[in-house]
Short mmCIF file of C-alpha atoms in Angstrom, two decimals:
data_model
loop_
_atom_site.label_atom_id
_atom_site.label_comp_id
_atom_site.label_asym_id
_atom_site.label_seq_id
_atom_site.Cartn_x
_atom_site.Cartn_y
_atom_site.Cartn_z
CA MET A 1061 0.00 0.00 0.00
CA ASN A 1062 1.29 3.48 -0.85
CA LEU A 1063 0.44 5.63 2.15
CA LEU A 1064 1.05 8.90 0.34
CA PHE A 1065 -1.40 8.43 -2.52
CA SER A 1066 -4.26 6.43 -1.05
CA HIS A 1067 -7.93 7.34 -1.04
CA LEU A 1068 -8.88 10.26 1.22
CA HIS A 1069 -11.96 10.17 3.39
CA PRO A 1070 -14.52 12.67 2.04
CA MET A 1071 -15.40 13.64 5.64
CA LYS A 1072 -12.23 13.47 7.65
CA PRO A 1073 -12.76 12.03 11.16
CA LYS A 1074 -11.05 13.93 13.95
CA ILE A 1075 -8.04 12.07 15.37
CA LEU A 1076 -5.87 12.85 18.39
CA GLN A 1077 -2.17 12.07 17.91
CA HIS A 1078 -0.63 11.41 21.31
CA LEU A 1079 3.00 12.18 20.44
CA HIS A 1080 5.42 12.73 17.57
CA MET A 1081 5.28 9.96 14.96
CA PRO A 1082 7.64 8.87 12.15
CA PRO A 1083 7.33 11.24 9.14
CA LEU A 1084 5.72 8.66 6.83
CA LEU A 1085 3.01 7.91 9.39
CA ALA A 1086 2.44 11.56 10.26
CA THR A 1087 2.05 12.48 6.57
CA ALA A 1088 -0.39 9.65 5.89
CA LEU A 1089 -2.48 10.50 8.96
CA HIS A 1090 -2.74 14.17 7.99
CA GLN A 1091 -3.76 13.26 4.44
CA ARG A 1092 -6.61 11.05 5.60
CA TYR A 1093 -7.77 12.57 8.85
CA ASP A 1094 -8.25 15.81 10.74
CA VAL A 1095 -5.32 15.24 13.13
CA HIS A 1096 -4.60 17.24 16.27
CA PRO A 1097 -1.12 16.87 17.85
CA LEU A 1098 -1.89 16.46 21.56
CA TRP A 1099 1.81 16.59 22.46
CA GLU A 1100 1.98 20.23 21.31
CA GLU A 1101 -0.60 21.33 23.89
CA ALA A 1102 0.91 23.14 26.87
CA ASP A 1103 -1.76 21.58 29.12
CA PRO A 1104 -3.04 18.38 27.47
CA GLN A 1105 -5.49 17.62 30.30
CA ALA A 1106 -7.09 21.06 30.07
CA PHE A 1107 -7.32 20.71 26.29
CA LEU A 1108 -9.01 17.32 26.61
CA ALA A 1109 -11.42 18.61 29.24
CA ALA A 1110 -12.50 21.34 26.83
CA HIS A 1111 -12.30 19.52 23.48
CA GLY A 1112 -12.12 15.78 24.20
CA ALA A 1113 -15.63 15.14 22.92
CA ASP A 1114 -14.59 16.27 19.42
CA PHE A 1115 -12.40 13.22 18.69
CA SER A 1116 -13.40 9.74 17.54
CA GLY A 1117 -9.88 8.35 17.00
CA TYR A 1118 -6.63 8.20 18.99
CA VAL A 1119 -3.15 7.31 17.71
CA THR A 1120 -0.43 6.31 20.15
CA THR A 1121 2.51 3.92 20.58
CA ALA A 1122 2.93 0.66 22.47
CA ARG A 1123 5.40 2.36 24.81
CA PHE A 1124 3.08 5.19 25.93
CA GLY A 1125 -0.39 3.79 25.21
CA ILE A 1126 -3.31 5.72 26.70
CA SER A 1127 -4.35 6.02 30.34
CA GLU A 1128 -7.83 5.32 31.65
CA ALA A 1129 -7.93 8.94 32.84
CA THR A 1130 -7.33 10.16 29.29
CA LEU A 1131 -9.88 7.69 27.96
CA ALA A 1132 -12.46 9.16 30.31
CA LEU A 1133 -11.88 12.61 28.78
CA LEU A 1134 -12.71 11.28 25.29
CA PRO A 1135 -16.43 10.45 25.47
CA ALA A 1136 -16.84 10.14 21.68
CA LEU A 1137 -13.80 7.91 21.16
CA LYS A 1138 -14.46 4.94 18.87
CA VAL A 1139 -11.01 3.62 17.90
CA ILE A 1140 -7.43 3.50 19.23
CA SER A 1141 -4.64 2.69 16.78
CA SER A 1142 -1.28 1.92 18.41
CA PHE A 1143 2.16 1.87 16.78
CA GLY A 1144 3.59 -1.37 18.20
CA VAL A 1145 2.62 -4.89 19.23
CA GLY A 1146 2.51 -4.58 23.03
CA ALA A 1147 -0.86 -3.95 24.67
CA GLU A 1148 0.07 -3.60 28.34
CA THR A 1149 -0.17 0.23 28.15
CA LEU A 1150 -3.63 0.08 26.57
CA PRO A 1151 -6.70 -0.05 28.88
CA LEU A 1152 -8.28 -2.97 27.01
CA ASP A 1153 -11.00 -3.73 29.56
CA ALA A 1154 -12.13 -0.11 29.76
CA ALA A 1155 -12.06 0.18 25.96
CA ARG A 1156 -14.01 -3.06 25.58
CA ALA A 1157 -16.63 -1.87 28.06
CA ARG A 1158 -17.21 1.23 25.96
CA GLY A 1159 -17.11 -0.60 22.63
CA ILE A 1160 -13.90 1.14 21.55
CA ALA A 1161 -11.95 -0.78 18.89
CA VAL A 1162 -8.20 -1.22 19.55
CA GLY A 1163 -5.68 -1.78 16.76
CA THR A 1164 -2.02 -2.78 17.09
CA THR A 1165 0.71 -3.83 14.65
CA PRO A 1166 1.38 -7.56 15.17
CA GLU A 1167 3.30 -9.87 12.82
CA VAL A 1168 5.14 -7.17 10.83
CA LEU A 1169 7.90 -6.81 13.44
CA ASN A 1170 8.43 -10.52 14.18
CA ASP A 1171 11.49 -10.95 11.97
CA CYS A 1172 13.35 -7.87 13.16
CA VAL A 1173 12.76 -8.57 16.85
CA ALA A 1174 13.88 -12.19 16.36
CA ASP A 1175 16.95 -10.98 14.45
CA THR A 1176 17.82 -8.66 17.33
CA ALA A 1177 17.36 -11.46 19.86
CA PHE A 1178 19.77 -13.63 17.93
CA GLY A 1179 22.17 -10.74 17.47
CA LEU A 1180 22.27 -10.41 21.26
CA VAL A 1181 22.73 -14.17 21.70
CA ILE A 1182 25.78 -14.12 19.43
CA ASP A 1183 27.15 -10.83 20.72
CA VAL A 1184 27.03 -11.66 24.42
CA ALA A 1185 28.29 -15.25 24.01
CA ARG A 1186 31.16 -14.43 21.63
CA ARG A 1187 31.67 -11.07 23.41
CA LEU A 1188 31.75 -9.15 20.13
CA SER A 1189 30.92 -5.70 21.53
CA ALA A 1190 33.43 -6.19 24.34
CA ALA A 1191 36.03 -7.34 21.79
CA ASP A 1192 35.38 -4.21 19.73
CA ARG A 1193 36.11 -2.10 22.82
CA PHE A 1194 39.24 -4.21 23.43
CA VAL A 1195 40.58 -3.35 19.95
CA ARG A 1196 39.67 0.35 20.19
CA ARG A 1197 41.43 0.69 23.56
CA GLY A 1198 44.63 -0.66 22.00
CA ASP A 1199 44.58 -3.70 24.30
CA TRP A 1200 45.23 -6.10 21.40
CA LEU A 1201 48.77 -4.71 21.26
CA GLN A 1202 49.27 -6.10 24.76
CA GLY A 1203 47.95 -9.62 24.15
CA GLN A 1204 45.22 -11.87 22.78
CA TYR A 1205 41.56 -11.46 23.64
CA PRO A 1206 40.16 -14.06 26.11
CA LEU A 1207 38.22 -17.08 24.86
CA ALA A 1208 34.45 -16.77 24.59
CA THR A 1209 31.44 -19.16 24.41
CA GLN A 1210 30.28 -21.05 21.30
CA VAL A 1211 26.66 -20.54 20.22
CA SER A 1212 26.10 -23.40 17.76
CA GLY A 1213 24.78 -26.61 19.26
CA LYS A 1214 23.74 -25.03 22.56
CA ARG A 1215 20.38 -25.11 24.34
CA LEU A 1216 18.01 -22.18 23.77
CA GLY A 1217 15.14 -21.61 26.19
CA ILE A 1218 12.34 -19.25 25.17
CA LEU A 1219 10.03 -17.52 27.62
CA GLY A 1220 6.93 -16.70 25.58
CA LEU A 1221 6.57 -18.87 22.48
CA GLY A 1222 4.14 -16.56 20.71
CA ARG A 1223 4.49 -15.05 17.26
CA ILE A 1224 7.98 -13.63 17.87
CA GLY A 1225 9.12 -16.54 20.04
CA GLN A 1226 8.37 -19.00 17.25
CA VAL A 1227 10.50 -16.96 14.82
CA VAL A 1228 13.34 -16.97 17.37
CA ALA A 1229 13.00 -20.76 17.57
CA ARG A 1230 13.27 -21.06 13.78
CA ARG A 1231 16.41 -18.91 13.83
CA ALA A 1232 17.89 -21.33 16.38
CA SER A 1233 17.58 -24.24 13.95
CA GLY A 1234 20.19 -22.58 11.74
CA PHE A 1235 22.61 -22.83 14.63
CA ASP A 1236 21.77 -26.48 15.38
CA MET A 1237 20.38 -25.48 18.77
CA GLU A 1238 17.89 -27.50 20.78
CA VAL A 1239 14.85 -25.42 21.77
CA ARG A 1240 12.50 -25.64 24.71
CA TYR A 1241 9.99 -23.10 25.96
CA HIS A 1242 7.76 -22.01 28.81
CA ASN A 1243 4.33 -20.37 28.40
CA ARG A 1244 1.33 -20.19 30.71
CA ARG A 1245 0.23 -23.36 28.92
CA PRO A 1246 1.73 -25.75 26.32
CA ASN A 1247 1.16 -25.10 22.62
CA PRO A 1248 0.37 -28.46 20.96
CA ALA A 1249 0.98 -26.98 17.49
CA VAL A 1250 4.75 -26.49 17.97
CA PRO A 1251 7.46 -29.16 17.77
CA TYR A 1252 9.46 -27.92 20.77
CA ALA A 1253 9.54 -29.42 24.25
CA TYR A 1254 7.57 -27.60 26.95
CA GLU A 1255 8.97 -26.90 30.40
CA ALA A 1256 6.27 -26.63 33.07
CA THR A 1257 8.12 -23.95 35.08
CA LEU A 1258 10.36 -21.06 34.16
CA GLU A 1259 12.96 -22.26 36.67
CA SER A 1260 13.17 -25.68 35.04
CA LEU A 1261 13.57 -24.01 31.63
CA ALA A 1262 16.34 -21.77 32.96
CA ASN A 1263 18.07 -24.72 34.59
CA TRP A 1264 18.07 -26.58 31.25
CA ALA A 1265 19.06 -23.66 28.99
CA ASP A 1266 22.39 -22.19 28.01
CA PHE A 1267 20.54 -19.11 26.72
CA LEU A 1268 17.22 -17.87 28.11
CA VAL A 1269 15.49 -15.55 25.63
CA VAL A 1270 12.64 -13.42 27.00
CA VAL A 1271 9.97 -12.57 24.41
CA SER A 1272 6.88 -12.66 26.63
CA ALA A 1273 4.29 -9.89 26.86
CA GLY A 1274 4.71 -7.13 29.42
CA GLY A 1275 2.15 -6.07 32.00
CA PRO A 1276 1.27 -6.99 35.61
CA GLU A 1277 1.05 -10.76 34.96
CA THR A 1278 4.70 -11.01 33.89
CA ARG A 1279 6.22 -8.35 36.14
CA LYS A 1280 9.60 -9.56 37.52
CA LEU A 1281 8.84 -13.05 36.28
CA VAL A 1282 12.57 -13.52 35.70
CA ASN A 1283 13.63 -13.20 39.33
CA ALA A 1284 16.63 -14.19 41.47
CA ASP A 1285 15.53 -17.84 41.58
CA VAL A 1286 15.29 -18.05 37.78
CA LEU A 1287 18.71 -16.42 37.38
CA ARG A 1288 20.18 -18.81 39.93
CA ALA A 1289 18.76 -21.71 37.89
CA LEU A 1290 20.26 -20.27 34.69
CA GLY A 1291 23.63 -20.49 36.42
CA PRO A 1292 27.18 -19.19 35.93
CA LYS A 1293 27.45 -20.49 32.35
CA GLY A 1294 24.00 -19.21 31.28
CA PHE A 1295 23.08 -16.05 29.38
CA LEU A 1296 19.89 -13.97 29.63
CA ILE A 1297 18.52 -12.17 26.55
CA ASN A 1298 15.60 -9.73 26.89
CA VAL A 1299 13.84 -8.23 23.85
CA SER A 1300 10.45 -8.14 25.56
CA ARG A 1301 9.82 -5.50 28.25
CA GLY A 1302 12.13 -4.37 31.03
CA SER A 1303 9.39 -5.08 33.55
CA VAL A 1304 9.58 -8.84 32.94
CA VAL A 1305 13.04 -9.03 34.55
CA ASP A 1306 13.83 -8.12 38.15
CA GLU A 1307 16.54 -5.63 37.20
CA GLU A 1308 18.11 -5.42 40.67
CA ALA A 1309 18.35 -9.22 40.87
CA LEU A 1310 19.88 -9.26 37.38
CA VAL A 1311 22.52 -6.68 38.29
CA GLN A 1312 23.42 -8.64 41.41
CA ALA A 1313 23.65 -11.90 39.44
CA LEU A 1314 25.91 -10.32 36.82
CA GLU A 1315 28.18 -8.66 39.39
CA ALA A 1316 28.50 -11.90 41.36
CA GLY A 1317 29.10 -14.08 38.30
CA ALA A 1318 25.92 -16.00 39.08
CA ILE A 1319 25.15 -15.86 35.33
CA ALA A 1320 27.62 -15.52 32.49
CA GLY A 1321 26.16 -12.43 30.83
CA ALA A 1322 23.12 -10.66 29.45
CA GLY A 1323 21.96 -9.04 26.23
CA LEU A 1324 19.35 -6.36 26.92
CA ASP A 1325 17.27 -4.27 24.54
CA VAL A 1326 14.81 -3.15 27.22
CA PHE A 1327 15.04 -1.81 30.76
CA GLU A 1328 12.84 -1.12 33.75
CA ASP A 1329 12.99 2.70 33.53
CA GLU A 1330 13.87 3.54 29.93
CA PRO A 1331 15.85 5.43 28.81
CA ARG A 1332 17.58 5.43 32.18
CA VAL A 1333 19.94 2.45 32.48
CA PRO A 1334 21.43 1.68 35.92
CA ALA A 1335 25.03 2.81 36.31
CA ARG A 1336 25.91 -0.65 37.67
CA LEU A 1337 24.84 -2.21 34.35
CA LEU A 1338 26.84 0.36 32.38
CA ALA A 1339 29.93 -0.60 34.37
CA LEU A 1340 29.75 -4.30 33.41
CA ASP A 1341 31.65 -5.71 30.44
CA ASN A 1342 29.62 -8.95 30.22
CA VAL A 1343 26.40 -7.13 29.21
CA VAL A 1344 25.33 -5.89 25.79
CA LEU A 1345 23.06 -2.85 26.10
CA LEU A 1346 20.80 -1.68 23.27
CA PRO A 1347 18.44 1.35 23.22
CA HIS A 1348 15.16 -0.54 22.66
CA LEU A 1349 15.80 -0.97 18.93
CA ALA A 1350 14.54 -4.51 18.26
CA SER A 1351 12.01 -3.40 15.64
CA ALA A 1352 13.91 -0.30 14.53
CA THR A 1353 14.61 -0.93 10.86
CA LEU A 1354 13.36 1.15 7.96
CA GLU A 1355 11.44 -1.79 6.54
CA THR A 1356 9.69 -2.77 9.77
CA ARG A 1357 8.86 0.76 10.90
CA GLN A 1358 7.31 1.47 7.50
CA ALA A 1359 5.22 -1.69 7.74
CA MET A 1360 4.15 -0.71 11.27
CA ALA A 1361 3.23 2.79 10.10
CA GLU A 1362 1.14 1.34 7.29
CA MET A 1363 -0.71 -0.94 9.71
CA VAL A 1364 -1.52 1.96 12.06
CA VAL A 1365 -3.22 3.73 9.16
CA GLN A 1366 -4.80 0.52 7.83
CA ASN A 1367 -6.36 -0.10 11.24
CA LEU A 1368 -7.93 3.36 11.20
CA ASP A 1369 -9.03 3.05 7.57
CA ALA A 1370 -10.58 -0.36 8.22
CA PHE A 1371 -12.43 0.90 11.28
CA TYR A 1372 -13.90 3.96 9.60
CA ALA A 1373 -14.87 1.85 6.58
CA SER A 1374 -16.29 -1.22 8.36
CA GLY A 1375 -16.40 -0.61 12.10
CA ALA A 1376 -13.57 -3.07 12.85
CA VAL A 1377 -9.77 -2.70 12.91
CA GLN A 1378 -7.60 -4.93 10.71
CA ALA A 1379 -5.36 -6.24 13.51
CA GLY A 1380 -5.44 -5.97 17.28
CA PRO A 1381 -4.24 -7.48 20.55
#
């Protein structure tokens, strides 16, 4: 779909845009809809109190979502379209109670998030980022770099074998890795072995990859006991949400050598990363970029608009949580 030349609505619905969006998405939204940039308001709450009833649509991101308090100030709201796959920042129950449709952007970011997960697996095990720093410091002139850990043939445990988790598992087959997983319940449609507890999965795995959903149900699911089970030769990879890992327990495990290392794309209080993590050389730290490629962000932008277009044409979004 070409976002820039698609059909315009003859009567443009009024849409609230929560914050700044990628240029392609912003352009497409303004072409189709009467868009108001909420983030430009000096007092957003006062603006909503005065004008909230004017808007039938709301565009946001998975990171920021929309609060129930804001939802209450939008009595005419009919649809929320979110840039991202996560739904933990979206008040789904409150929206459902009011008959508000909610659209997200699943599937289109699976490959890039799985690629990032595997990039972190390889980086932290082979210590590629640390080796790069070693060369830049001039340390190679003083001696050889220490031995690292092989990836091929190892055991990969996946927490959350959903859409993205299954792509991670397929990537693992190219490295001749054995895969097991833990979900709330087994998935009979997949060929991988199920571990009934997260601790038993961590105890079995050389690499524990976290791709579960965020939200209250998974908060600090990866705790000190799970890290202890992963052990001093095990690596933790998190491309899910920072909230899923007990960050203090992780820092302590890394400092004590209770696990071998970690590859992290997400943190508890982004973009603030604990100084103790920054000081460690056995951690790879990324700025929440798992889906941040030109191709994927364009596909996500298109789906945000497609969800709105579908709703205003038929009363239902194209894809949702």
